Short mmCIF file of C-alpha atoms in Angstrom, two decimals:
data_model
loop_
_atom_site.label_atom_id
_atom_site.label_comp_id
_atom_site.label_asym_id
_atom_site.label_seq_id
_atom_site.Cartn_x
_atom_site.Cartn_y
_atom_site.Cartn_z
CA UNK A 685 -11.75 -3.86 29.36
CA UNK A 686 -13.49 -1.25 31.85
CA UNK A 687 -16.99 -0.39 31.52
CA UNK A 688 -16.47 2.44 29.54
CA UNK A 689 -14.52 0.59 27.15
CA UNK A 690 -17.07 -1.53 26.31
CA UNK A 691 -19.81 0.93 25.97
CA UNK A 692 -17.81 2.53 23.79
CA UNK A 693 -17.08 -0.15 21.51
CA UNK A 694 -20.95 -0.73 21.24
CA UNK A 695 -21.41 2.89 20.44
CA UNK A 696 -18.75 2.14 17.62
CA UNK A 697 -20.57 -1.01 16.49
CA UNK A 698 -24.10 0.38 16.25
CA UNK A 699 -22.50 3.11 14.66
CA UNK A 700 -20.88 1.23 12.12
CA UNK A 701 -23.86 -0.60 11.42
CA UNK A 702 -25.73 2.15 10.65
CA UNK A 703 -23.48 3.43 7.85
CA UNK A 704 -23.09 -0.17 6.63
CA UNK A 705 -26.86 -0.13 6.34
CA UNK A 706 -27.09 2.82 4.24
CA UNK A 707 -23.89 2.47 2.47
CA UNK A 708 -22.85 -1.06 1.73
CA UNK A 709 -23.45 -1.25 -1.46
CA UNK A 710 -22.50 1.98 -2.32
CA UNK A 711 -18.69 3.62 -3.37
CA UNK A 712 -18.31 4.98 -0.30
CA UNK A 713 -19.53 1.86 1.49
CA UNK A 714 -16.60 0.00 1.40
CA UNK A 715 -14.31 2.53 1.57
CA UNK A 716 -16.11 3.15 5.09
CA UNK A 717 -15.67 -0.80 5.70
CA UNK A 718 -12.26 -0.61 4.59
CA UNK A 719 -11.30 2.09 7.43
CA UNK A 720 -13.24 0.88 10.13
CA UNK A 721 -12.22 -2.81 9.93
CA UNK A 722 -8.35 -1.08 9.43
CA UNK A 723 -8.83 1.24 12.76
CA UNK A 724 -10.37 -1.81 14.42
CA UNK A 725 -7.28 -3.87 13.83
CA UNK A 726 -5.13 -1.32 15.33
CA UNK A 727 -7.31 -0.79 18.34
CA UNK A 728 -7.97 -3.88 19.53
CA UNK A 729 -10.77 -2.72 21.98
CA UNK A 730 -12.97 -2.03 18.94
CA UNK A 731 -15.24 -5.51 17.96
CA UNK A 732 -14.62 -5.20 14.33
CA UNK A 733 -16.12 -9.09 13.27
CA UNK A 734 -19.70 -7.35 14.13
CA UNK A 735 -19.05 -4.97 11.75
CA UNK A 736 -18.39 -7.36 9.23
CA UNK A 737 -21.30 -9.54 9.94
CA UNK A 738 -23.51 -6.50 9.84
CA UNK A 739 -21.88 -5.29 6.44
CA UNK A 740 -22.78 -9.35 5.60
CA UNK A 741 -26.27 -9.34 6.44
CA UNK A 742 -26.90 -5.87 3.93
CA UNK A 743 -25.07 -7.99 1.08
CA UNK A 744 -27.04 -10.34 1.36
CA UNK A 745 -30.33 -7.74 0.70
CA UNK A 746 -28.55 -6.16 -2.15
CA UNK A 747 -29.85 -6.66 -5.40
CA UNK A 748 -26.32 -8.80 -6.46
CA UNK A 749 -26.28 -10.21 -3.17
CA UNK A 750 -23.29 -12.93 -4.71
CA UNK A 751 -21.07 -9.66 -5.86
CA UNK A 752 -22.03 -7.33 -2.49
CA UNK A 753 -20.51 -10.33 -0.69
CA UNK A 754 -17.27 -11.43 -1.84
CA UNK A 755 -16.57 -7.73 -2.21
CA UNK A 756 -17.51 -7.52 1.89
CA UNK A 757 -15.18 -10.51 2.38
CA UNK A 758 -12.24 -9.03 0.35
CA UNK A 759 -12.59 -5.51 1.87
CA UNK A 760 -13.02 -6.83 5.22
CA UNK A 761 -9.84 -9.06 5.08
CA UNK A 762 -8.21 -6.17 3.33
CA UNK A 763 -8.55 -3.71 5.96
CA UNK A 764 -7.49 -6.35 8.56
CA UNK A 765 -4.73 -7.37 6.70
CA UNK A 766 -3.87 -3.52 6.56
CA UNK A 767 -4.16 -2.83 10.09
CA UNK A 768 -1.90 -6.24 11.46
CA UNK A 769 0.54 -5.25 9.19
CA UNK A 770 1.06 -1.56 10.42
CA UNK A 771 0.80 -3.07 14.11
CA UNK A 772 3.24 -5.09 13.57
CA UNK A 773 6.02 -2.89 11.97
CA UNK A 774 5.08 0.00 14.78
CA UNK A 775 5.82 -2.49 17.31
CA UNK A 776 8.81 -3.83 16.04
CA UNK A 777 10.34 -0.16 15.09
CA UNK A 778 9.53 0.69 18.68
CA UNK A 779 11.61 -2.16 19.56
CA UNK A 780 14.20 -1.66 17.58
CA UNK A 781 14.84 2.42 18.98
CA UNK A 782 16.50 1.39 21.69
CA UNK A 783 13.79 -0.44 23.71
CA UNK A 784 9.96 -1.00 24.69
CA UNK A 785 8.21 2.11 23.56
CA UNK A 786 5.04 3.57 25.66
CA UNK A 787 3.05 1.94 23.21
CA UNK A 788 4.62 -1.35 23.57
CA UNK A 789 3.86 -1.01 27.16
CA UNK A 790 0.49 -0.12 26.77
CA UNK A 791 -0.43 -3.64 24.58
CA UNK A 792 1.68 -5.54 27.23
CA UNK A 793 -1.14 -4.55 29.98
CA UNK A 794 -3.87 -5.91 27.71
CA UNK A 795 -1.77 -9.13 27.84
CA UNK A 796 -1.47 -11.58 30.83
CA UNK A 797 2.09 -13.01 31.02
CA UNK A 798 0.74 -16.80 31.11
CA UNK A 799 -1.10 -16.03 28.26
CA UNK A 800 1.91 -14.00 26.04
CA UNK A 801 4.01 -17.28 27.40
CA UNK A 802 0.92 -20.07 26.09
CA UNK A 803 0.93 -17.63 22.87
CA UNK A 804 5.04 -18.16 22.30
CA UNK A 805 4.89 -21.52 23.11
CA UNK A 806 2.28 -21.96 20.68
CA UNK A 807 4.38 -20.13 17.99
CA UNK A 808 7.37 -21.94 18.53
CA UNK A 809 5.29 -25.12 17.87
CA UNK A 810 3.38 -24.28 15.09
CA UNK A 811 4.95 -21.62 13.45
CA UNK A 812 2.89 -18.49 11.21
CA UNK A 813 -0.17 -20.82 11.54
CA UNK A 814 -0.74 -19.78 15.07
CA UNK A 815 -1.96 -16.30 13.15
CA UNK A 816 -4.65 -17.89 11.91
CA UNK A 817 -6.19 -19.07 15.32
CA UNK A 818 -5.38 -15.88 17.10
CA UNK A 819 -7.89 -14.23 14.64
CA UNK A 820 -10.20 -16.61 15.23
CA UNK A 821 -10.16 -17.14 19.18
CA UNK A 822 -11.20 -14.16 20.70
CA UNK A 823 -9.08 -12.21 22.16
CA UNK A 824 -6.39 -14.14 20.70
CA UNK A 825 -4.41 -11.72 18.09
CA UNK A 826 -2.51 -9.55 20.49
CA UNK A 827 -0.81 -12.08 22.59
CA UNK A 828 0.48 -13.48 19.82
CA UNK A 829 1.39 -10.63 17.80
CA UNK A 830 3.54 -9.52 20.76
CA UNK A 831 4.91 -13.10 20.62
CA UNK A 832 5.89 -12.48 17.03
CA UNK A 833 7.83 -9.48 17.96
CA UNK A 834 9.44 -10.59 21.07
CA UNK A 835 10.51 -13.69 18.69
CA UNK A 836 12.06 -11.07 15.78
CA UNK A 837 9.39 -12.58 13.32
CA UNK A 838 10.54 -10.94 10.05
CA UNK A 839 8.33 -8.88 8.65
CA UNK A 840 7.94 -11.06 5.12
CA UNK A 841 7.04 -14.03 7.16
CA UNK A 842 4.35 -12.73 9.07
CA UNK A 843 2.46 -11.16 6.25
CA UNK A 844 2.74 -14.70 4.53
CA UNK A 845 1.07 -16.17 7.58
CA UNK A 846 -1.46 -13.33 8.12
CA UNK A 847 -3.47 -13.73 4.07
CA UNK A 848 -5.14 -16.86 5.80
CA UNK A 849 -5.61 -15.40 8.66
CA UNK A 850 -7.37 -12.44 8.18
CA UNK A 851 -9.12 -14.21 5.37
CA UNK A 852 -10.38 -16.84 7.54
CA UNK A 853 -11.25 -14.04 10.21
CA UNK A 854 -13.56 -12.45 7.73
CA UNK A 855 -15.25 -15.37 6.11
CA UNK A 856 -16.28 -16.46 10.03
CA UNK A 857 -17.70 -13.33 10.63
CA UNK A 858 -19.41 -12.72 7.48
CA UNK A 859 -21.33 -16.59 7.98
CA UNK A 860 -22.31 -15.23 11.11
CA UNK A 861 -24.33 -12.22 9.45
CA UNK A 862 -25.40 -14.53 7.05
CA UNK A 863 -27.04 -16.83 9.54
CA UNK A 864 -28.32 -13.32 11.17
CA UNK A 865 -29.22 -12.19 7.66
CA UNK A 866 -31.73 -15.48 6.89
CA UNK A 867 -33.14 -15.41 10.16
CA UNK A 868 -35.37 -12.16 9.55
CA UNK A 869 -37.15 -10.64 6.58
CA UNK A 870 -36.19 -7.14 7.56
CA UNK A 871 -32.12 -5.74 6.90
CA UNK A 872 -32.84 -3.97 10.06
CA UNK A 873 -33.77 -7.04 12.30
CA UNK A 874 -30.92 -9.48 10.85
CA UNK A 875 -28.23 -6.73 11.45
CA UNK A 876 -29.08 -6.63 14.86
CA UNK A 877 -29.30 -10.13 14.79
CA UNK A 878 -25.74 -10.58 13.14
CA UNK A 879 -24.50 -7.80 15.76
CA UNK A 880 -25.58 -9.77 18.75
CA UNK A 881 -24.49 -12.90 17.62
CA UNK A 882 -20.67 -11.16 16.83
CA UNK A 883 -20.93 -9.62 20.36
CA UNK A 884 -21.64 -12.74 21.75
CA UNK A 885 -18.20 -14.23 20.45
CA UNK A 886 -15.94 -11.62 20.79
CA UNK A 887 -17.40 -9.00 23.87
CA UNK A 888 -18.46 -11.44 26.23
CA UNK A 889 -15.24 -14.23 26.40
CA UNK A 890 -13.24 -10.69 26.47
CA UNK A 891 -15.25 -9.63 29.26
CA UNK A 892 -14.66 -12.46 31.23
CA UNK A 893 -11.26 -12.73 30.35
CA UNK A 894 -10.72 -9.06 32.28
CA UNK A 895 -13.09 -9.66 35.56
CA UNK A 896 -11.26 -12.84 36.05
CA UNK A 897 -7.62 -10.80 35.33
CA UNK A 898 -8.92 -8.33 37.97
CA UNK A 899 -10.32 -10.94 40.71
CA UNK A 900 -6.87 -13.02 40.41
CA UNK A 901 -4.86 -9.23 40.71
CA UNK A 902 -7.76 -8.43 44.05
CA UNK A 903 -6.47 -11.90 45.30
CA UNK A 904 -2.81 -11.40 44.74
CA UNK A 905 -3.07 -7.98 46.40
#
């Protein structure tokens, strides 16, 4: 995760926030949730939990603040649920043509080998669980997602496994905008609050995860 990259993903995140801000409680709210939760989930680079938390913190200022947030929740772990799912069979067809596709290649960058070997390990062990603490570790969901697929996971088995997972995922994140939500009067303080705080979990143990994978490559070289 380069510079860029991460500016970028901020860009996305204020962005998002923005249109959660107007739209949340709106029709075309959670559609906009929906999508940008589902694109998050298939690039991994974009810190979809803030968007969540944000999307939290205006449910919690609507005037059903109880209904605005379960249907957050459900959205949220629908369009996560969505996007692991389509990951996940693109990955595996690619495997199954004949061999790693350029895309498989391109996820297997992102992914130490130590760490893809801890994430198998891990799956051997504990079986479709381990999809639940991947979503909830950052950084976690990709290594073992690629451990599913080198394993052959079948397809059945880790949908089964991913309904707690992404549901967990999005109950997390929307606490956090809740705590960002009660912490300031104004929507516009607490999503900022609620988009720190979700930064802070996912963006900087990511960060560190990538100058320490570039120091130990420096060294090696």
């Amino acid at each position: 995760m380069d510079t860029g990259t991460v500016t970028s993903a901020l860009t996305t995140v204020t962005t998002a926030s923005g249109t959660a801000l107007d739209t949340a409680g709106g029709l075309f709210g959670y559609p906009s949730l929906f999508l940008l939760v589902f694109i998050g989930a298939l690039v991994p680079v974009v810190p979809t939990g803030a968007v969540v938390s944000s999307a939290a913190v205006v449910a919690l200022h609507e005037g059903q603040p109880v209904w605005s947030s379960l249907m957050v929740l459900l959205v949220a772990a629908a369009g996560a649920f969505a996007g692991d799912g389509l990951l996940f069979v693109s990955g595996r067809r690619g495997l199954e043509a004949g061999g790693p596709s350029r895309w498989w290649h391109r996820l297997r960058e992102q992914v130490t080998p130590e760490l893809l070997e801890r994430s198998r390990r891990q799956l051997e062990r504990r079986g479709t669980t381990v999809l639940v603490l991947s979503r909830l570790v950052p950084a976690g969901r990709l290594p073992v997602l690629l451990a599913c697929l080198i394993a052959r996971m079948p397809l059945r088995d880790y949908l089964r496994g991913s309904v707690p997972a992404v549901l967990a995922w999005a109950v997390t994140y929307q606490l956090i905008g809740l705590v960002g939500g009660t912490l300031f009067p104004s929507t516009w303080q607490a999503v900022a609050a609620a988009v720190g705080l979700a930064m802070l979990v996912t963006v900087v143990p990511q960060t560190g995860r990538y100058l320490l994978r570039r120091r130990r490559e420096r060294t090696k070289g």
